[in-house]
Amino acid sequence: METINAVAALAALAQENRLEIFRLLVQAGPEGMAAGQVAEQLGLAPNTLTFHFDRLRFAGLVTVRRDGRSMIYAARFSAMNELVAFLTENCCQGAPEQCAPAAVCKPKGVAHEAVSRARRR
Amino acid sequence: METINAVAALAALAQENRLEIFRLLVQAGPEGMAAGQVAEQLGLAPNTLTFHFDRLRFAGLVTVRRDGRSMIYAARFSAMNELVAFLTENCCQGAPEQCAPAAVCKPKGVAHEAVSRARRR
DNA sequence: TCCACATTTCAACGAATATGGAAATGTCTT
DNA sequence: AAGACATTTCCATATTCGTTGAAATGTGGA
């Protein structure tokens, strides 16, 4: 992961509403959630939610697909793991044995997800 | 970790220069680095650097101590691990077995560092 | 087609952020 | 005490960000 991408991801998460949105999606798992469900759970206006979803999407943190009238958003776990790996890269110059980058959340079926899927609509 | 603290930490890291500063400190390990060394390696003006260090410090991501004329900044690994744990909390409702929060960087001697040390000068 | 529903787009506003220059503070050496 | 060095504080400025309201788009059912 490049610094610029990490900054984008961190900036996307550095906002109370977006962080809660993302955590909700992380908890929802690879299936994702409809925008309306998220709006209901967090009490956000639909246009505000769209704004935040866009941020998360451009940062590569979520994907979207349409299901009837609803848009289903899902966390992109590979991006989250890459971000964590980037933060801890070469930690302590690798000196202490306990210090090693590691993926923290790998739900089945998304571990090797293609990056090109990140920004699709 | 509370949402508000996570947002503060993420916001602190969501800036190119600060992210590089933090990564430098993570790589430096618990010993830390003098502000001047960081300034030299990243080519930042001293006042700008102070501004960014303050951000990182208020977010609980780094600590400082004085050593002669120099200020030695060090990454607070426990904060980093808490942040990662917060992001991945209850991932996929705990369903997939591979999905579990985990500390990613635990250099010796700082694993159980007291939180009260986070904001000292 | 007409209507209801789900979400997005557009325009506008106040608040927060990053950076620069100049001056001040604290520390060491002589 | 004086000067050099390391870092911090203060002030000003241009840019970015989050939210709101109103209107538009796309989808499914009667």
GROMACS .gro file of C-alpha atoms (C1' of nucleotides) in nm:
model
  302
    1MET     CA    1   0.000   0.000   0.000
    2GLU     CA    2   0.119   0.350  -0.089
    3THR     CA    3   0.127   0.634   0.162
    4ILE     CA    4  -0.127   0.830  -0.041
    5ASN     CA    5  -0.375   0.542  -0.030
    6ALA     CA    6  -0.325   0.493   0.340
    7VAL     CA    7  -0.390   0.863   0.401
    8ALA     CA    8  -0.708   0.840   0.195
    9ALA     CA    9  -0.827   0.538   0.393
   10LEU     CA   10  -0.740   0.694   0.728
   11ALA     CA   11  -0.907   1.023   0.633
   12ALA     CA   12  -1.217   0.832   0.531
   13LEU     CA   13  -1.229   0.665   0.870
   14ALA     CA   14  -1.139   0.977   1.066
   15GLN     CA   15  -1.495   1.097   1.097
   16GLU     CA   16  -1.741   0.983   1.358
   17ASN     CA   17  -2.027   0.894   1.126
   18ARG     CA   18  -1.809   0.727   0.866
   19LEU     CA   19  -1.623   0.528   1.127
   20GLU     CA   20  -1.954   0.398   1.263
   21ILE     CA   21  -2.072   0.322   0.913
   22PHE     CA   22  -1.758   0.126   0.840
   23ARG     CA   23  -1.769  -0.062   1.167
   24LEU     CA   24  -2.128  -0.153   1.100
   25LEU     CA   25  -2.026  -0.293   0.763
   26VAL     CA   26  -1.732  -0.479   0.916
   27GLN     CA   27  -1.969  -0.638   1.162
   28ALA     CA   28  -2.218  -0.714   0.888
   29GLY     CA   29  -1.953  -0.914   0.703
   30PRO     CA   30  -1.901  -0.974   0.329
   31GLU     CA   31  -2.276  -0.978   0.262
   32GLY     CA   32  -2.300  -0.607   0.335
   33MET     CA   33  -2.599  -0.392   0.423
   34ALA     CA   34  -2.850  -0.177   0.236
   35ALA     CA   35  -2.793   0.197   0.260
   36GLY     CA   36  -3.137   0.231   0.415
   37GLN     CA   37  -3.053  -0.011   0.694
   38VAL     CA   38  -2.742   0.188   0.776
   39ALA     CA   39  -2.940   0.511   0.767
   40GLU     CA   40  -3.193   0.366   1.008
   41GLN     CA   41  -2.938   0.227   1.252
   42LEU     CA   42  -2.730   0.544   1.265
   43GLY     CA   43  -3.005   0.801   1.217
   44LEU     CA   44  -2.842   0.980   0.925
   45ALA     CA   45  -3.009   1.177   0.643
   46PRO     CA   46  -2.997   0.988   0.312
   47ASN     CA   47  -2.798   1.253   0.127
   48THR     CA   48  -2.548   1.279   0.410
   49LEU     CA   49  -2.511   0.903   0.401
   50THR     CA   50  -2.443   0.909   0.027
   51PHE     CA   51  -2.172   1.167   0.086
   52HIS     CA   52  -2.001   0.944   0.342
   53PHE     CA   53  -2.041   0.628   0.139
   54ASP     CA   54  -1.869   0.805  -0.150
   55ARG     CA   55  -1.578   0.892   0.073
   56LEU     CA   56  -1.544   0.536   0.190
   57ARG     CA   57  -1.576   0.407  -0.164
   58PHE     CA   58  -1.314   0.640  -0.312
   59ALA     CA   59  -1.083   0.538  -0.032
   60GLY     CA   60  -1.128   0.178  -0.139
   61LEU     CA   61  -1.281   0.075   0.191
   62VAL     CA   62  -1.623  -0.036   0.068
   63THR     CA   63  -1.791  -0.177  -0.241
   64VAL     CA   64  -2.146  -0.131  -0.368
   65ARG     CA   65  -2.392  -0.333  -0.566
   66ARG     CA   66  -2.752  -0.271  -0.652
   67ASP     CA   67  -3.026  -0.499  -0.528
   68GLY     CA   68  -3.365  -0.380  -0.654
   69ARG     CA   69  -3.420  -0.030  -0.524
   70SER     CA   70  -3.150  -0.068  -0.262
   71MET     CA   71  -2.778  -0.015  -0.277
   72ILE     CA   72  -2.587  -0.275  -0.080
   73TYR     CA   73  -2.261  -0.157   0.071
   74ALA     CA   74  -1.996  -0.395   0.203
   75ALA     CA   75  -1.664  -0.350   0.379
   76ARG     CA   76  -1.355  -0.438   0.179
   77PHE     CA   77  -1.161  -0.641   0.430
   78SER     CA   78  -0.849  -0.665   0.218
   79ALA     CA   79  -0.817  -0.286   0.226
   80MET     CA   80  -0.850  -0.285   0.602
   81ASN     CA   81  -0.580  -0.548   0.638
   82GLU     CA   82  -0.349  -0.368   0.399
   83LEU     CA   83  -0.392  -0.051   0.600
   84VAL     CA   84  -0.303  -0.227   0.925
   85ALA     CA   85  -0.004  -0.388   0.758
   86PHE     CA   86   0.111  -0.050   0.629
   87LEU     CA   87   0.090   0.107   0.974
   88THR     CA   88   0.293  -0.166   1.137
   89GLU     CA   89   0.538  -0.214   0.851
   90ASN     CA   90   0.891  -0.283   0.965
   91CYS     CA   91   0.781  -0.224   1.323
   92CYS     CA   92   1.079  -0.176   1.558
   93GLN     CA   93   1.294  -0.268   1.260
   94GLY     CA   94   1.162  -0.618   1.311
   95ALA     CA   95   1.376  -0.654   1.620
   96PRO     CA   96   1.137  -0.774   1.892
   97GLU     CA   97   1.007  -1.116   1.799
   98GLN     CA   98   0.649  -1.033   1.892
   99CYS     CA   99   0.650  -0.753   1.642
  100ALA     CA  100   0.511  -0.865   1.310
  101PRO     CA  101   0.249  -0.732   1.067
  102ALA     CA  102  -0.056  -0.957   1.051
  103ALA     CA  103  -0.396  -0.961   0.888
  104VAL     CA  104  -0.659  -0.924   1.155
  105CYS     CA  105  -0.980  -1.004   0.971
  106LYS     CA  106  -1.007  -1.244   0.682
  107PRO     CA  107  -1.363  -1.358   0.623
  108LYS     CA  108  -1.388  -1.653   0.385
  109GLY     CA  109  -1.403  -1.570   0.019
  110VAL     CA  110  -1.269  -1.216   0.025
  111ALA     CA  111  -0.908  -1.271   0.124
  112HIS     CA  112  -0.781  -1.250  -0.234
  113GLU     CA  113  -1.040  -1.008  -0.368
  114ALA     CA  114  -0.917  -0.818  -0.674
  115VAL     CA  115  -0.830  -0.454  -0.616
  116SER     CA  116  -1.012  -0.356  -0.934
  117ARG     CA  117  -1.338  -0.430  -0.761
  118ALA     CA  118  -1.277  -0.155  -0.508
  119ARG     CA  119  -1.418   0.140  -0.696
  120ARG     CA  120  -1.688  -0.013  -0.908
  121ARG     CA  121  -2.042   0.115  -0.871
  122MET     CA  122  -1.144   0.224   2.298
  123GLU     CA  123  -1.420   0.478   2.247
  124THR     CA  124  -1.532   0.598   1.906
  125ILE     CA  125  -1.422   0.951   1.983
  126ASN     CA  126  -1.068   0.836   2.065
  127ALA     CA  127  -1.052   0.624   1.753
  128VAL     CA  128  -1.160   0.920   1.541
  129ALA     CA  129  -0.891   1.134   1.703
  130ALA     CA  130  -0.625   0.873   1.634
  131LEU     CA  131  -0.738   0.819   1.276
  132ALA     CA  132  -0.755   1.194   1.211
  133ALA     CA  133  -0.405   1.229   1.348
  134LEU     CA  134  -0.280   0.965   1.106
  135ALA     CA  135  -0.485   1.091   0.812
  136GLN     CA  136  -0.224   1.339   0.698
  137GLU     CA  137   0.072   1.258   0.481
  138ASN     CA  138   0.341   1.415   0.697
  139ARG     CA  139   0.200   1.287   1.024
  140LEU     CA  140   0.157   0.938   0.887
  141GLU     CA  141   0.521   0.934   0.782
  142ILE     CA  142   0.624   1.072   1.118
  143PHE     CA  143   0.431   0.802   1.298
  144ARG     CA  144   0.563   0.525   1.077
  145LEU     CA  145   0.914   0.649   1.136
  146LEU     CA  146   0.853   0.628   1.509
  147VAL     CA  147   0.697   0.283   1.478
  148GLN     CA  148   1.007   0.168   1.294
  149ALA     CA  149   1.231   0.336   1.548
  150GLY     CA  150   1.073   0.132   1.825
  151PRO     CA  151   1.013   0.212   2.194
  152GLU     CA  152   1.337   0.412   2.219
  153GLY     CA  153   1.193   0.684   1.999
  154MET     CA  154   1.365   0.956   1.798
  155ALA     CA  155   1.466   1.319   1.855
  156ALA     CA  156   1.245   1.577   1.683
  157GLY     CA  157   1.547   1.700   1.493
  158GLN     CA  158   1.617   1.358   1.349
  159VAL     CA  159   1.260   1.335   1.227
  160ALA     CA  160   1.283   1.684   1.080
  161GLU     CA  161   1.597   1.589   0.895
  162GLN     CA  162   1.465   1.261   0.759
  163LEU     CA  163   1.137   1.408   0.639
  164GLY     CA  164   1.253   1.758   0.548
  165LEU     CA  165   0.996   1.943   0.758
  166ALA     CA  166   1.018   2.289   0.911
  167PRO     CA  167   1.057   2.275   1.290
  168ASN     CA  168   0.738   2.465   1.366
  169THR     CA  169   0.537   2.249   1.130
  170LEU     CA  170   0.682   1.943   1.298
  171THR     CA  171   0.580   2.068   1.641
  172PHE     CA  172   0.228   2.119   1.511
  173HIS     CA  173   0.210   1.760   1.389
  174PHE     CA  174   0.371   1.613   1.699
  175ASP     CA  175   0.107   1.789   1.906
  176ARG     CA  176  -0.165   1.630   1.702
  177LEU     CA  177  -0.016   1.286   1.743
  178ARG     CA  178   0.035   1.344   2.112
  179PHE     CA  179  -0.320   1.465   2.181
  180ALA     CA  180  -0.446   1.164   1.992
  181GLY     CA  181  -0.249   0.945   2.233
  182LEU     CA  182  -0.033   0.802   1.958
  183VAL     CA  183   0.305   0.924   2.079
  184THR     CA  184   0.486   1.018   2.397
  185VAL     CA  185   0.761   1.272   2.455
  186ARG     CA  186   1.049   1.309   2.693
  187ARG     CA  187   1.325   1.561   2.707
  188ASP     CA  188   1.685   1.461   2.659
  189GLY     CA  189   1.910   1.764   2.691
  190ARG     CA  190   1.810   2.012   2.423
  191SER     CA  191   1.622   1.748   2.228
  192MET     CA  192   1.270   1.621   2.260
  193ILE     CA  193   1.247   1.247   2.207
  194TYR     CA  194   0.921   1.126   2.057
  195ALA     CA  195   0.816   0.763   2.063
  196ALA     CA  196   0.521   0.571   1.919
  197ARG     CA  197   0.270   0.440   2.168
  198PHE     CA  198   0.221   0.087   2.047
  199SER     CA  199  -0.064   0.009   2.281
  200ALA     CA  200  -0.269   0.288   2.123
  201MET     CA  201  -0.200   0.151   1.778
  202ASN     CA  202  -0.310  -0.195   1.880
  203GLU     CA  203  -0.623  -0.063   2.048
  204LEU     CA  204  -0.711   0.123   1.732
  205VAL     CA  205  -0.673  -0.187   1.519
  206ALA     CA  206  -0.878  -0.388   1.767
  207PHE     CA  207  -1.149  -0.123   1.758
  208LEU     CA  208  -1.169  -0.129   1.380
  209THR     CA  209  -1.202  -0.505   1.365
  210GLU     CA  210  -1.425  -0.540   1.671
  211ASN     CA  211  -1.690  -0.807   1.633
  212CYS     CA  212  -1.582  -0.854   1.272
  213CYS     CA  213  -1.843  -1.049   1.073
  214GLN     CA  214  -2.021  -1.101   1.404
  215GLY     CA  215  -1.738  -1.336   1.487
  216ALA     CA  216  -1.876  -1.591   1.243
  217PRO     CA  217  -1.581  -1.685   1.023
  218GLU     CA  218  -1.316  -1.853   1.234
  219GLN     CA  219  -1.032  -1.658   1.078
  220CYS     CA  220  -1.189  -1.335   1.190
  221ALA     CA  221  -1.052  -1.224   1.525
  222PRO     CA  222  -0.909  -0.899   1.661
  223ALA     CA  223  -0.538  -0.926   1.733
  224ALA     CA  224  -0.252  -0.705   1.845
  225VAL     CA  225  -0.012  -0.663   1.558
  226CYS     CA  226   0.289  -0.501   1.722
  227LYS     CA  227   0.394  -0.561   2.080
  228PRO     CA  228   0.752  -0.458   2.143
  229LYS     CA  229   0.887  -0.580   2.475
  230GLY     CA  230   0.820  -0.359   2.771
  231VAL     CA  231   0.536  -0.151   2.633
  232ALA     CA  232   0.257  -0.405   2.606
  233HIS     CA  233   0.103  -0.305   2.938
  234GLU     CA  234   0.202   0.061   2.931
  235ALA     CA  235  -0.025   0.278   3.145
  236VAL     CA  236  -0.264   0.500   2.954
  237SER     CA  237  -0.183   0.791   3.182
  238ARG     CA  238   0.156   0.814   3.019
  239ALA     CA  239   0.001   0.899   2.685
  240ARG     CA  240  -0.031   1.274   2.721
  241ARG     CA  241   0.255   1.364   2.949
  242ARG     CA  242   0.511   1.613   2.828
  243DT     C1'  243  -4.848   0.504  -1.700
  244DC     C1'  244  -4.870   0.677  -1.230
  245DC     C1'  245  -4.710   0.662  -0.779
  246DA     C1'  246  -4.424   0.531  -0.393
  247DC     C1'  247  -3.980   0.420  -0.243
  248DA     C1'  248  -3.447   0.431  -0.217
  249DT     C1'  249  -3.082   0.684  -0.316
  250DT     C1'  250  -2.817   1.043  -0.544
  251DT     C1'  251  -2.699   1.516  -0.716
  252DC     C1'  252  -2.649   2.009  -0.663
  253DA     C1'  253  -2.564   2.447  -0.431
  254DA     C1'  254  -2.441   2.692  -0.016
  255DC     C1'  255  -2.268   2.776   0.441
  256DG     C1'  256  -1.983   2.777   0.875
  257DA     C1'  257  -1.608   2.523   1.090
  258DA     C1'  258  -1.172   2.296   1.098
  259DT     C1'  259  -0.698   2.211   0.892
  260DA     C1'  260  -0.209   2.267   0.714
  261DT     C1'  261   0.152   2.570   0.637
  262DG     C1'  262   0.460   2.976   0.661
  263DG     C1'  263   0.726   3.361   0.884
  264DA     C1'  264   0.881   3.584   1.292
  265DA     C1'  265   0.960   3.583   1.762
  266DA     C1'  266   1.004   3.343   2.208
  267DT     C1'  267   1.147   2.967   2.527
  268DG     C1'  268   1.448   2.633   2.721
  269DT     C1'  269   1.916   2.403   2.738
  270DC     C1'  270   2.406   2.341   2.685
  271DT     C1'  271   2.885   2.520   2.641
  272DT     C1'  272   3.233   2.842   2.735
  273DA     C1'  273   2.652   3.602   3.128
  274DA     C1'  274   2.667   3.535   2.625
  275DG     C1'  275   2.596   3.277   2.226
  276DA     C1'  276   2.456   2.863   1.974
  277DC     C1'  277   2.129   2.519   1.926
  278DA     C1'  278   1.661   2.262   1.951
  279DT     C1'  279   1.212   2.330   1.975
  280DT     C1'  280   0.790   2.579   2.058
  281DT     C1'  281   0.442   2.964   2.032
  282DC     C1'  282   0.181   3.311   1.790
  283DC     C1'  283  -0.049   3.503   1.397
  284DA     C1'  284  -0.235   3.504   0.931
  285DT     C1'  285  -0.409   3.272   0.517
  286DA     C1'  286  -0.590   2.953   0.165
  287DT     C1'  287  -0.801   2.513   0.141
  288DT     C1'  288  -1.083   2.130   0.277
  289DC     C1'  289  -1.471   1.921   0.528
  290DG     C1'  290  -1.952   1.806   0.709
  291DT     C1'  291  -2.419   1.924   0.699
  292DT     C1'  292  -2.850   2.095   0.521
  293DG     C1'  293  -3.242   2.168   0.196
  294DA     C1'  294  -3.446   2.108  -0.242
  295DA     C1'  295  -3.464   1.881  -0.662
  296DA     C1'  296  -3.346   1.486  -0.960
  297DT     C1'  297  -3.267   0.994  -1.083
  298DG     C1'  298  -3.358   0.515  -1.090
  299DT     C1'  299  -3.654   0.100  -0.954
  300DG     C1'  300  -4.065  -0.178  -0.859
  301DG     C1'  301  -4.570  -0.236  -0.805
  302DA     C1'  302  -5.069  -0.123  -0.916
   0.00000   0.00000   0.00000
